[in-house]
C-alpha positions as semicolon CSV with decimal commas, in nm:
position;residue;x (nm);y (nm);z (nm)
1;M;-0,868;1,139;0,563
2;L;-1,179;1,209;0,766
3;L;-1,273;1,182;1,130
4;G;-1,602;1,000;1,189
5;K;-1,822;0,813;1,433
6;V;-1,943;0,460;1,363
7;I;-2,323;0,471;1,383
8;G;-2,421;0,131;1,242
9;S;-2,343;-0,184;1,046
10;V;-2,439;-0,312;0,701
11;W;-2,507;-0,680;0,630
12;T;-2,527;-0,813;0,275
13;T;-2,587;-1,161;0,140
14;Q;-2,454;-1,083;-0,209
15;K;-2,139;-0,880;-0,277
16;E;-1,930;-0,789;-0,579
17;K;-1,599;-0,965;-0,634
18;G;-1,338;-0,814;-0,408
19;M;-1,580;-0,754;-0,123
20;E;-1,607;-1,109;0,007
21;N;-1,553;-1,134;0,385
22;V;-1,547;-0,754;0,417
23;K;-1,715;-0,599;0,723
24;L;-1,905;-0,279;0,635
25;L;-1,982;-0,003;0,884
26;I;-2,186;0,317;0,857
27;V;-1,978;0,621;0,953
28;Q;-2,098;0,976;1,017
29;P;-1,819;1,228;0,937
30;L;-1,735;1,469;1,221
31;N;-1,569;1,808;1,244
32;S;-1,306;1,905;1,502
33;L;-1,582;1,980;1,756
34;K;-1,718;1,625;1,715
35;E;-2,027;1,760;1,536
36;S;-2,184;1,568;1,246
37;V;-2,099;1,708;0,903
38;G;-2,181;1,587;0,553
39;N;-2,333;1,261;0,437
40;I;-2,284;0,923;0,598
41;V;-2,022;0,690;0,448
42;I;-2,026;0,312;0,425
43;A;-1,670;0,206;0,497
44;M;-1,480;-0,122;0,491
45;D;-1,349;-0,221;0,834
46;R;-1,061;-0,466;0,878
47;I;-0,938;-0,337;1,214
48;G;-1,236;-0,420;1,433
49;A;-1,410;-0,087;1,494
50;G;-1,750;-0,092;1,658
51;V;-2,063;0,120;1,687
52;G;-2,000;0,434;1,892
53;E;-1,627;0,451;1,825
54;T;-1,453;0,750;1,668
55;V;-1,251;0,643;1,364
56;I;-1,031;0,775;1,085
57;I;-1,144;0,689;0,734
58;T;-0,976;0,723;0,399
59;Q;-1,156;0,737;0,066
60;G;-1,090;0,672;-0,299
61;L;-0,781;0,498;-0,431
62;P;-0,605;0,471;-0,092
63;A;-0,907;0,277;0,042
64;Q;-0,923;0,057;-0,266
65;K;-0,555;-0,032;-0,234
66;L;-0,618;-0,185;0,111
67;T;-0,787;-0,483;-0,054
68;N;-0,602;-0,762;-0,230
69;E;-0,838;-0,743;-0,527
70;K;-0,739;-0,520;-0,821
71;N;-1,023;-0,281;-0,913
72;S;-1,214;-0,356;-0,594
73;P;-1,536;-0,152;-0,559
74;I;-1,429;-0,025;-0,213
75;D;-1,427;0,356;-0,191
76;A;-1,395;0,412;0,186
77;A;-1,205;0,229;0,458
78;I;-1,154;0,268;0,830
79;I;-0,780;0,299;0,893
80;G;-0,770;0,385;1,262
81;I;-0,967;0,387;1,586
82;V;-0,922;0,716;1,770
83;D;-0,847;0,698;2,143
84;S;-0,855;1,077;2,185
85;F;-0,770;1,398;2,003
86;E;-0,712;1,762;2,091
87;V;-0,776;2,077;1,890
88;K;-0,638;2,412;2,005
């Protein structure tokens, strides 16, 4: 799992099977100091995250299993909206 900040949205008129009615958001991964790290990720969002929110994303097979479609092309999904976190 990764911590990230939602920085934008993606709109598409054509999608592969298994991605119908899927909201896509652009997420910038963050480190524990809330600094940007790595490349942006386009993640499926079914929980209602919005631009500016800190989220938890999962990637790979765990993300794909969140869809009802077998062999869905999803490789990242938002699985939580972070209210706060603390690092000591």
